[in-house]
XYZ file of C-alpha atoms in Angstrom:
706
model
C -4.044 24.710 -40.059
C -5.013 21.497 -41.858
C -4.845 17.942 -40.630
C -4.646 15.609 -43.676
C -6.128 12.181 -43.239
C -3.725 9.325 -43.942
C -4.757 7.659 -47.206
C -3.977 4.149 -45.986
C -6.006 4.337 -42.788
C -7.653 0.980 -41.963
C -10.347 -0.099 -39.569
C -7.964 -1.987 -37.235
C -9.437 -4.001 -34.374
C -11.394 -3.142 -31.222
C -9.812 -5.674 -28.845
C -6.327 -4.201 -28.266
C -7.033 -1.109 -26.207
C -4.725 1.856 -26.378
C -1.980 2.173 -28.990
C -0.429 -1.087 -30.231
C 2.532 -1.113 -32.618
C 2.705 -4.080 -35.036
C 5.871 -3.289 -36.985
C 4.344 -1.189 -39.755
C 1.725 0.900 -38.013
C -0.302 1.407 -34.853
C -3.738 0.129 -33.899
C -5.806 2.464 -31.726
C -8.835 1.348 -29.734
C -10.758 3.629 -27.356
C -13.833 2.715 -25.316
C -16.725 5.153 -25.065
C -20.365 4.168 -24.787
C -21.671 7.700 -25.349
C -19.230 9.533 -27.655
C -19.966 10.226 -31.314
C -16.370 10.299 -32.616
C -12.736 9.988 -31.490
C -9.760 11.765 -33.076
C -6.124 10.711 -32.712
C -3.947 13.824 -32.446
C -0.268 13.418 -33.334
C 2.446 15.733 -31.991
C 6.043 16.534 -32.848
C 8.924 15.292 -30.686
C 8.721 18.025 -28.071
C 4.957 17.642 -27.743
C 4.221 21.278 -28.468
C 2.899 21.176 -32.036
C -0.043 19.099 -33.245
C 0.985 17.702 -36.627
C -1.996 15.597 -37.626
C -5.519 14.788 -36.499
C -7.050 11.501 -37.644
C -10.553 10.297 -36.884
C -10.895 6.647 -35.959
C -12.992 5.101 -38.741
C -14.861 2.287 -36.994
C -17.062 1.760 -33.936
C -17.585 -1.805 -32.686
C -19.022 -2.920 -29.350
C -18.712 0.598 -27.890
C -15.077 0.821 -29.017
C -13.739 3.337 -31.526
C -10.829 1.844 -33.458
C -8.527 2.247 -36.429
C -5.050 1.340 -37.733
C -2.723 4.145 -38.813
C 0.300 3.232 -40.980
C 3.854 4.529 -40.627
C 3.632 5.347 -36.931
C 6.385 4.054 -34.653
C 7.172 3.682 -30.936
C 8.008 7.044 -29.419
C 5.368 8.947 -31.404
C 3.468 11.404 -29.175
C -0.311 11.527 -29.287
C -3.503 12.457 -27.473
C -7.240 12.064 -27.948
C -10.055 14.429 -28.772
C -13.513 13.018 -28.192
C -16.759 14.345 -29.633
C -20.191 14.012 -28.105
C -22.841 15.936 -26.179
C -21.866 18.433 -23.512
C -24.828 17.887 -21.207
C -23.660 17.824 -17.556
C -27.207 17.350 -16.276
C -27.307 14.101 -18.268
C -23.809 13.086 -17.124
C -22.062 13.906 -20.419
C -19.046 16.246 -20.545
C -17.606 15.763 -24.036
C -15.480 18.666 -25.255
C -13.164 18.114 -28.263
C -11.270 21.299 -27.375
C -9.710 19.333 -24.541
C -6.828 17.020 -25.406
C -7.242 13.807 -23.422
C -4.796 11.244 -22.111
C -5.355 7.740 -23.433
C -6.262 5.604 -20.364
C -4.127 2.776 -21.783
C -1.054 4.932 -22.492
C 2.161 3.203 -21.353
C 3.992 6.469 -20.858
C 3.624 10.249 -20.744
C 5.896 13.077 -21.850
C 5.840 16.157 -19.676
C 3.862 17.129 -16.591
C 0.512 18.823 -16.207
C 0.629 22.629 -16.258
C -2.367 24.147 -14.526
C -4.282 26.515 -16.799
C -7.971 27.489 -17.228
C -7.901 25.699 -20.599
C -7.779 22.338 -18.784
C -11.376 22.769 -17.656
C -14.310 21.796 -19.838
C -16.266 24.785 -18.633
C -15.431 28.485 -18.306
C -13.848 29.265 -14.962
C -15.690 32.125 -13.275
C -18.818 31.712 -15.407
C -22.016 32.159 -13.361
C -23.333 28.828 -14.642
C -20.125 27.089 -13.495
C -19.743 23.670 -15.113
C -22.897 24.098 -17.184
C -20.961 26.547 -19.341
C -18.738 25.357 -22.219
C -15.094 26.307 -22.774
C -13.516 26.410 -26.242
C -9.862 26.896 -25.262
C -7.416 24.248 -26.494
C -5.861 22.413 -23.541
C -3.128 20.701 -25.602
C -0.282 23.069 -24.569
C -0.831 22.274 -20.887
C -1.341 18.522 -20.733
C 1.233 15.688 -21.009
C 1.361 13.762 -24.280
C 0.963 10.001 -24.528
C 3.816 7.944 -25.961
C 3.312 5.021 -28.327
C 5.149 2.144 -26.612
C 7.456 -0.464 -28.135
C 6.186 -4.055 -28.406
C 5.479 -5.761 -25.095
C 8.309 -7.127 -22.986
C 7.614 -9.911 -20.536
C 10.923 -10.644 -18.846
C 9.967 -10.644 -15.167
C 7.798 -13.164 -13.389
C 6.365 -12.786 -9.874
C 8.391 -14.575 -7.184
C 5.384 -16.062 -5.358
C 6.889 -16.052 -1.872
C 4.538 -17.892 0.480
C 2.197 -15.691 2.443
C 3.276 -17.314 5.711
C 6.876 -16.237 5.041
C 5.995 -12.708 3.947
C 7.161 -9.586 5.790
C 6.175 -6.331 4.070
C 8.250 -3.141 4.140
C 6.241 -0.066 3.102
C 8.253 2.735 1.530
C 8.314 5.564 -1.006
C 10.448 5.469 -4.161
C 11.782 8.993 -3.719
C 11.760 9.339 0.034
C 13.741 6.176 0.697
C 16.827 7.212 -1.264
C 16.689 11.004 -1.550
C 18.950 11.473 1.489
C 20.829 8.182 1.248
C 24.579 8.948 1.077
C 25.352 5.499 -0.371
C 23.257 6.163 -3.486
C 24.849 8.268 -6.270
C 23.432 11.779 -6.460
C 21.991 11.295 -9.955
C 20.060 8.199 -8.875
C 18.587 9.421 -5.604
C 14.807 9.488 -5.557
C 14.465 7.238 -8.618
C 13.569 3.696 -9.576
C 17.237 3.158 -10.430
C 18.243 4.482 -7.027
C 15.827 2.184 -5.255
C 17.561 -0.842 -6.788
C 21.103 0.408 -6.164
C 23.146 -2.400 -4.613
C 23.502 -0.528 -1.302
C 19.702 -0.235 -1.006
C 19.114 -3.870 -1.914
C 21.773 -4.989 0.548
C 20.173 -2.939 3.306
C 16.612 -4.164 2.697
C 17.830 -7.738 2.406
C 19.779 -7.424 5.662
C 16.641 -6.488 7.585
C 14.995 -9.826 6.899
C 11.898 -8.542 5.111
C 10.663 -10.298 1.978
C 8.604 -7.690 0.120
C 8.647 -3.946 -0.444
C 5.357 -2.119 -0.850
C 5.697 1.095 -2.843
C 3.442 4.083 -2.407
C 1.758 4.971 -5.722
C 4.091 5.192 -8.716
C 1.469 5.323 -11.479
C 1.408 8.756 -13.144
C -0.311 11.225 -10.865
C -1.234 14.897 -10.725
C -0.129 17.588 -8.284
C -3.319 19.470 -7.334
C -3.302 23.173 -8.065
C -4.280 23.911 -4.458
C -1.044 22.350 -3.191
C 1.129 23.993 -5.824
C -0.232 27.398 -4.790
C 0.913 26.658 -1.231
C 4.365 25.620 -2.369
C 3.571 21.977 -1.552
C 3.130 18.859 -3.629
C 1.223 15.587 -3.778
C 4.116 13.601 -2.303
C 2.252 10.348 -1.609
C 0.841 10.180 -5.157
C -2.778 9.216 -4.409
C -4.093 11.215 -7.377
C -3.626 8.918 -10.350
C -4.286 9.837 -13.981
C -2.144 7.278 -15.858
C -2.878 3.726 -14.715
C -0.453 2.089 -17.156
C 2.314 4.659 -16.865
C 5.105 4.834 -14.271
C 5.502 8.418 -13.129
C 8.412 10.141 -14.847
C 9.287 12.124 -11.712
C 10.828 8.974 -10.244
C 12.842 8.109 -13.335
C 16.552 8.781 -13.779
C 15.971 7.987 -17.456
C 13.108 10.280 -18.441
C 12.980 8.872 -21.963
C 11.920 5.392 -20.814
C 10.602 5.226 -17.219
C 8.899 1.889 -17.927
C 12.205 0.221 -18.780
C 13.781 1.643 -15.633
C 10.903 0.424 -13.465
C 11.045 -3.021 -15.107
C 14.778 -3.186 -14.426
C 14.183 -2.226 -10.804
C 11.736 -5.095 -10.348
C 14.222 -7.489 -11.943
C 16.946 -6.425 -9.505
C 14.616 -7.030 -6.564
C 13.719 -10.446 -7.861
C 17.396 -11.322 -8.189
C 17.695 -10.467 -4.485
C 14.638 -12.669 -3.791
C 12.580 -9.652 -2.788
C 9.037 -9.002 -3.969
C 7.662 -5.695 -5.245
C 4.094 -4.778 -4.287
C 2.425 -1.661 -5.700
C -0.001 0.569 -3.841
C -2.665 1.316 -6.464
C -5.539 3.790 -6.561
C -8.429 2.510 -8.654
C -11.118 4.090 -6.478
C -10.856 7.586 -7.993
C -8.894 9.675 -10.498
C -7.243 13.096 -10.520
C -10.169 14.757 -12.332
C -12.098 15.627 -9.165
C -15.779 16.534 -9.098
C -17.928 18.555 -11.503
C -15.623 21.558 -11.011
C -12.444 19.583 -11.703
C -10.397 19.511 -14.918
C -11.036 17.408 -18.010
C -7.901 15.327 -18.454
C -8.996 11.871 -19.609
C -11.948 9.826 -18.353
C -14.268 12.785 -17.851
C -13.933 13.708 -21.527
C -13.913 10.114 -22.801
C -17.155 8.984 -21.212
C -17.983 10.623 -17.915
C -21.215 8.677 -17.455
C -19.462 5.313 -17.826
C -16.238 5.878 -15.887
C -17.674 7.617 -12.810
C -20.415 6.883 -10.318
C -22.940 9.726 -10.582
C -25.758 10.761 -8.246
C -28.702 8.628 -9.492
C -31.262 11.440 -9.568
C -28.842 14.208 -10.587
C -26.183 13.101 -13.077
C -24.445 16.460 -12.941
C -22.873 15.504 -9.601
C -20.558 12.712 -8.500
C -20.833 10.128 -5.763
C -17.913 10.910 -3.466
C -17.189 7.777 -1.440
C -13.481 8.576 -1.649
C -13.382 12.096 -0.257
C -11.561 13.248 -3.404
C -14.524 14.411 -5.475
C -15.240 11.374 -7.644
C -15.532 7.599 -7.470
C -14.525 5.203 -10.244
C -17.456 3.151 -11.486
C -16.535 -0.496 -11.111
C -20.142 -1.475 -11.685
C -19.478 -1.000 -15.420
C -18.088 -3.907 -17.454
C -15.594 -1.855 -19.466
C -14.281 -0.096 -16.348
C -13.716 -3.439 -14.622
C -11.953 -4.612 -17.761
C -9.807 -1.476 -17.752
C -8.714 -2.023 -14.139
C -8.015 -5.722 -14.703
C -6.029 -4.917 -17.872
C -3.972 -2.400 -15.916
C -3.223 -4.878 -13.129
C -2.236 -7.571 -15.615
C 0.078 -5.125 -17.373
C 2.020 -4.420 -14.187
C 2.178 -8.118 -13.333
C 2.905 -9.618 -16.747
C 5.068 -6.947 -18.326
C 6.686 -5.413 -15.250
C 6.774 -8.487 -13.014
C 5.066 -6.892 -10.014
C 4.247 -9.442 -7.298
C 1.084 -7.955 -5.881
C -1.047 -4.909 -5.178
C -2.332 -3.003 -2.188
C -5.689 -1.434 -3.123
C -6.279 2.010 -1.662
C -9.820 2.337 -0.245
C -10.418 -1.206 -1.436
C -13.964 -1.526 -0.147
C -15.067 0.897 -2.888
C -13.996 -1.625 -5.515
C -16.531 -4.078 -4.129
C -19.434 -1.679 -3.649
C -22.424 -2.632 -5.768
C -25.739 -0.788 -5.926
C -26.864 -2.366 -2.654
C -23.575 -1.850 -0.834
C -20.416 -3.852 -0.232
C -20.665 -7.290 -1.840
C -18.139 -10.118 -1.419
C -19.317 -11.334 -4.815
C -18.859 -7.978 -6.534
C -17.862 -8.091 -10.188
C -14.342 -6.815 -9.642
C -13.629 -9.335 -6.872
C -14.910 -12.190 -9.045
C -12.713 -11.081 -11.926
C -9.658 -11.124 -9.655
C -10.543 -14.559 -8.289
C -10.861 -16.240 -11.698
C -8.205 -14.378 -13.668
C -5.266 -16.730 -14.393
C -2.754 -13.957 -13.654
C -4.365 -11.941 -10.881
C -5.537 -14.953 -8.879
C -1.925 -15.914 -8.133
C -0.705 -12.492 -7.002
C -0.708 -10.960 -3.554
C -3.922 -8.925 -3.340
C -4.183 -6.656 -0.290
C -7.189 -4.489 0.476
C -7.355 -1.333 2.501
C -10.831 -2.425 3.610
C -12.453 0.902 4.380
C -13.676 4.152 2.803
C -15.987 7.001 3.784
C -18.996 5.720 1.828
C -22.030 3.926 3.270
C -21.002 0.678 4.940
C -17.421 1.570 4.130
C -15.701 -0.257 7.009
C -15.267 -3.866 5.873
C -12.264 -5.274 7.773
C -12.463 -9.061 7.604
C -15.166 -9.163 4.948
C -13.119 -9.622 1.785
C -13.361 -13.056 0.146
C -10.792 -15.870 0.305
C -7.430 -15.240 -1.415
C -7.398 -11.601 -0.254
C -5.346 -10.116 2.573
C -6.430 -6.953 4.369
C -4.872 -4.142 6.354
C -5.971 -4.711 9.952
C -6.326 -1.377 11.716
C -7.696 -3.145 14.778
C -4.270 -4.685 15.292
C -2.697 -1.211 15.114
C -5.149 0.374 17.514
C -5.100 -2.442 20.067
C -1.312 -2.764 20.176
C -0.888 0.986 20.618
C -3.531 0.998 23.350
C -2.006 -1.969 25.172
C 1.438 -0.444 25.403
C 0.151 2.936 26.582
C -1.912 1.188 29.258
C -5.352 1.649 27.700
C -6.092 -1.985 26.742
C -5.886 -5.297 28.577
C -5.005 -8.884 27.735
C -8.514 -9.698 26.529
C -8.228 -7.117 23.762
C -4.691 -7.981 22.714
C -4.956 -11.792 22.721
C -6.853 -12.230 19.422
C -4.556 -9.733 17.692
C -1.546 -11.895 18.653
C -3.216 -14.845 16.908
C -3.946 -13.224 13.544
C -7.339 -11.815 14.639
C -9.376 -15.021 14.213
C -12.414 -13.149 15.527
C -12.260 -11.132 12.310
C -10.669 -13.381 9.675
C -11.308 -17.004 10.636
C -14.130 -17.789 8.225
C -14.611 -19.083 4.690
C -11.354 -21.029 4.887
C -9.288 -17.870 5.230
C -5.953 -18.188 6.986
C -4.046 -16.110 9.507
C -1.935 -14.416 6.818
C -5.074 -12.584 5.646
C -4.509 -10.161 8.524
C -1.864 -7.647 7.466
C -0.709 -6.441 10.867
C 0.820 -3.008 11.230
C 1.442 -0.443 13.923
C 2.371 2.382 11.594
C 1.969 3.159 7.900
C 2.585 6.132 5.638
C -0.639 7.656 6.955
C -0.186 8.647 10.605
C 2.646 8.903 13.099
C 5.891 7.048 12.581
C 6.784 4.607 15.349
C 9.164 7.071 17.033
C 6.566 9.844 16.849
C 3.956 7.500 18.317
C 5.982 7.440 21.548
C 7.051 11.107 21.396
C 3.872 13.106 20.727
C 0.409 13.242 22.224
C -0.870 15.493 19.451
C -0.302 15.941 15.719
C 1.885 18.802 14.534
C 0.804 19.452 10.943
C 1.261 23.223 10.722
C 3.496 22.982 7.635
C 0.640 21.349 5.696
C -1.080 24.713 5.385
C -4.464 23.514 6.632
C -4.465 25.203 10.052
C -3.931 21.875 11.778
C -7.331 20.591 10.642
C -5.927 17.730 8.555
C -4.788 14.376 9.888
C -6.380 12.204 12.537
C -6.757 13.302 16.145
C -7.157 9.681 17.255
C -3.486 8.732 17.319
C -3.442 6.432 20.378
C 0.007 7.804 21.119
C 1.830 8.876 24.286
C 4.704 11.295 24.835
C 5.579 9.937 28.325
C 5.879 13.340 29.927
C 7.234 15.738 27.285
C 5.828 16.661 23.868
C 8.463 15.975 21.233
C 12.238 15.738 21.632
C 13.689 15.872 25.152
C 17.023 15.571 26.940
C 15.433 13.575 29.757
C 17.312 10.275 29.695
C 14.606 8.323 31.500
C 11.907 9.451 29.043
C 14.118 8.662 26.056
C 14.975 5.220 27.431
C 11.285 4.452 27.896
C 10.426 5.697 24.402
C 13.013 3.451 22.767
C 11.830 0.475 24.842
C 8.247 1.116 23.804
C 9.403 1.110 20.174
C 10.965 -2.300 20.774
C 7.828 -3.511 22.529
C 5.538 -2.597 19.678
C 7.885 -4.044 17.060
C 8.188 -7.274 19.047
C 4.400 -7.504 19.313
C 4.127 -6.985 15.569
C 6.816 -9.456 14.516
C 5.885 -12.212 16.985
C 2.159 -12.142 16.152
C 0.451 -14.485 13.733
C -0.496 -12.862 10.435
C 1.476 -10.868 7.880
C 3.571 -8.099 9.458
C 4.135 -4.773 7.711
C 6.907 -2.382 8.730
C 7.038 1.289 7.790
C 10.433 2.171 6.322
C 12.631 3.874 8.885
C 10.725 2.627 11.910
C 13.471 0.076 12.392
C 15.813 2.890 13.457
C 13.381 5.480 14.798
C 12.642 7.797 11.873
C 10.645 10.881 12.838
C 8.367 13.288 10.964
C 8.498 15.773 13.854
C 4.937 14.942 14.833
C 3.368 15.364 11.382
C 0.804 12.576 11.041
C -0.364 13.487 7.539
C 2.762 14.226 5.510
C 1.012 13.643 2.169
C 2.165 17.002 0.832
C 5.694 17.117 2.249
C 8.226 16.319 -0.460
C 11.117 17.314 1.783
C 13.076 16.271 4.856
C 9.867 15.739 6.835
C 9.006 12.725 4.674
C 12.395 11.674 3.318
C 14.174 8.986 5.317
C 17.013 10.484 7.352
C 19.891 8.019 7.307
C 21.875 9.880 9.991
C 20.629 7.748 12.845
C 21.163 8.051 16.581
C 23.081 5.404 18.504
C 19.802 4.179 19.952
C 18.415 4.007 16.417
C 21.240 1.732 15.307
C 20.526 -0.432 18.326
C 16.836 -0.583 17.381
C 17.741 -1.618 13.846
C 19.931 -4.457 15.133
C 17.132 -5.491 17.483
C 14.634 -5.496 14.589
C 16.939 -7.692 12.528
C 17.190 -10.074 15.463
C 13.405 -10.286 15.807
C 12.951 -10.951 12.105
C 15.620 -13.646 12.285
C 13.731 -15.317 15.125
C 10.457 -15.092 13.194
C 12.115 -16.842 10.259
C 13.798 -19.412 12.512
C 10.596 -20.522 14.269
C 7.668 -21.405 11.961
C 5.356 -21.501 14.986
C 5.486 -17.674 14.872
C 4.124 -17.532 11.316
C 1.607 -20.296 10.838
C -0.754 -20.145 7.888
C -3.672 -21.710 9.699
C -5.096 -20.228 12.868
C -3.717 -21.583 16.136
C -6.164 -23.193 18.539
C -6.405 -23.951 22.250
C -7.608 -27.468 21.537
C -6.056 -30.163 23.759
C -4.142 -32.955 21.962
C -4.784 -36.062 24.026
C -2.333 -38.197 22.081
C 0.590 -35.849 22.732
C -0.744 -34.416 25.996
C -0.173 -30.841 24.785
C -2.040 -27.725 23.679
C -0.975 -25.735 20.680
C -1.376 -22.488 22.579
C -1.766 -21.767 26.261
C -2.295 -18.433 27.978
C -0.230 -18.130 31.155
C -0.629 -15.732 34.079
C 2.169 -14.408 36.267
C 1.810 -17.322 38.700
C 2.935 -19.728 35.979
C -0.505 -21.311 35.656
C -3.047 -21.181 32.866
C -4.994 -17.936 32.935
C -8.391 -17.983 34.570
C -11.390 -16.405 32.887
C -11.698 -13.705 35.529
C -8.127 -12.510 34.884
C -8.592 -11.508 31.250
C -10.321 -8.175 31.652
C -7.713 -6.616 33.936
C -4.429 -8.404 33.142
C -1.673 -6.264 31.659
C 1.065 -8.821 32.164
C 0.520 -12.262 30.697
C 2.225 -14.964 28.681
C 1.546 -16.979 25.554
C 3.055 -20.443 25.162
C 3.152 -21.928 21.652
C 3.917 -25.629 21.189
C 4.899 -26.496 17.624
C 4.598 -30.225 18.249
C 0.840 -29.902 17.890
C 1.278 -29.228 14.167
C 0.560 -32.458 12.206
C 3.915 -34.074 11.468
C 3.212 -34.391 7.747
C 3.197 -30.618 7.270
C 5.877 -29.548 9.719
C 8.734 -27.334 8.660
C 12.232 -27.313 10.075
C 12.082 -25.895 13.589
C 8.353 -26.570 13.828
C 8.740 -28.676 16.981
C 9.901 -25.677 18.997
C 8.041 -24.541 22.082
C 8.163 -20.796 22.664
C 6.942 -18.660 25.520
C 6.302 -14.934 25.142
C 5.648 -12.584 28.038
C 4.132 -9.130 27.559
C 4.047 -6.663 30.454
C 2.481 -3.240 29.929
C 2.297 -2.454 33.638
C 4.362 0.512 34.812
C 5.916 -1.784 37.459
C 8.039 -4.915 37.218
C 6.276 -8.250 37.676
C 7.617 -11.416 39.283
C 6.638 -13.995 36.669
C 6.845 -17.727 37.297
C 7.919 -19.542 34.155
C 5.599 -22.431 33.271
C 6.459 -26.089 33.741
C 9.264 -27.085 31.367
C 8.578 -30.849 31.067
C 12.047 -31.733 32.245
C 13.678 -29.160 29.983
C 14.932 -25.649 30.577
C 13.880 -22.260 29.297
C 16.380 -20.250 27.266
C 15.860 -16.497 27.010
C 15.972 -15.445 23.349
C 14.978 -11.812 23.619
C 14.244 -9.100 26.182
C 13.162 -5.630 25.078
C 14.699 -4.250 28.281
C 18.104 -5.564 27.197
C 18.362 -4.409 23.562
C 22.127 -4.712 23.282
C 22.478 -8.206 24.739
C 22.846 -9.736 21.278
C 23.628 -13.437 21.097
C 24.878 -13.413 24.687
C 21.291 -13.307 25.860
C 20.864 -16.894 24.723
C 23.245 -17.942 27.496
C 20.522 -17.095 29.998
C 19.056 -20.510 30.747
C 16.563 -21.133 33.511
C 15.424 -24.296 35.231
C 11.756 -24.920 35.563
C 9.792 -23.131 38.283
C 12.097 -20.136 38.012
C 10.597 -16.781 39.004
C 11.746 -14.210 36.459
C 11.589 -10.477 37.028
C 9.841 -8.982 34.024
C 10.742 -5.313 33.727
C 7.939 -2.797 33.499
C 6.736 -2.330 29.920
C 8.731 -5.056 28.210
C 8.465 -8.190 26.070
C 10.397 -11.425 26.574
C 10.694 -14.493 24.383
C 11.870 -17.896 25.632
C 12.575 -21.198 23.898
C 12.135 -24.535 25.660
C 15.248 -26.717 25.463
C 14.244 -30.320 25.919
C 16.618 -32.927 27.321
């Protein structure tokens, strides 16, 4: 078979990475610091037959490049890269392996596991030191030359202080939704169906956070078990929306772009969970799909004294090398693509501390973080770090630089512990204030703490009050996967029960934890379905469950509907009272001019808490006085004075309401009275009233001044 070289091939340019169509041909540019040559392989429309192979003619600044005439959007292609196959030196070039272009905007087909995907001979005694000559082209997706750029969407830029995040999964949120047409369920188009938008809008959240949607790989080990990589944390195409979530398989990018536009029309943001800490190629025994064959030594962090092996700070086999200029550029280019061409409003960075790890450890001035801070596009987006990984010094909560927000697992752990009786007021108090002990430095504000009780990883809220132990048998790992440190409580029975008293307590504890989340300073994040008690039957690591375990079940119980209404009410109150969502950290400083304190901790006797009470109190109050906010920056409703009581004791407490300055206290919310609705606001109390606070409950009062 011959592969004729196009006679009008030109040198093109090295600055437009990937494949760029200009109206009469396509410019290709591929980075590799260690390759000797790069071939562009063209395929027919079904991607099965290689029709031409063209070597890029020029090499400038470590970039192979060339312009090929008469190519058009929709053309399928892949890369073959030549160079040394010397694993001990960190090089794994093998031109027998068709490679995905890292900058490809779309893929046709899915990966088919086959020995030909590996650069070495499977079963060879020398393992990855051997060399495999099988052609991998029949088994790997093909890249698609994209049409010219479209930049129709612009980020909404909702203020951080107003932000409420709703974490969900593109497929799982609509797969069982009876209001979404069958052909759209589980897709980008389904996620922006009017019934879905109306529902999300009705909750009162401002932003959805999507689990990974960039093209990812299903590991062979899961496929052999009849499972799948449901969460998607195994990326291979960082510019390509995964086709599995597309109703229109011919143009997933257009469908995703349209989805973002529909969310923006509803004044809802779209945040992407992204995985730039590793790729789907695994360790030295993993397949050669893209980066490993393009320039293994540049794209991955290798063991310094043994380049055959990979640094594994991710637990997945490899770690992306963001100490390299071109790799940082690649990640920044990818982020800008999703923001500028798709309109995405922000990113949540999986294992984010890895992105800031330099040779001497985590560095707040790491190259990647500096790029994000100065980039005219990225600097204005919502950037959220998962601030931990398994590498050395991997736990970095609170240590990211200004302009970043971070998942705060200490909020999760403390709130769960408080409501199951394992933590006291002293532990919970800073979490209610946006964790200033962690984040109040370098001019950072309270919104930097992304507060959550549950996320995709771990128990759902309902399971957190229904199970003492994980139940992951269906994952096929003999129950060894998933955390054993769940800080959960089943309140007497493991799993579902007909005991009415246990069920009543479980639902109240759900309301308590949601109230703590939504009435705390910082940025709250809800897990989709928690608002009505979704369960995963005790599975706390449903990463491989693309089925009813993970999919949202919209057939809710009566108590679930009540919880949803209660959640909507809490979010409405959070929006109504700016004192519940301040940007700056609240203080206990006394304002002599106004004779008030911005925040005051109150004990059950109605007086300010004494120091000796903190370490044992499980029932206490927090009074917030909005009048202490400087008048020049007050919002509507800022003058409100609110009083929140939290009681995690297993007994009721007689609580004396604090002095009301001639006004009266109005009860806004009581987690022991979930169905009271607006009628609860009729409960008005004179000052010095002793109020019976039910065991394990939260109350919120507003001060009505005369």
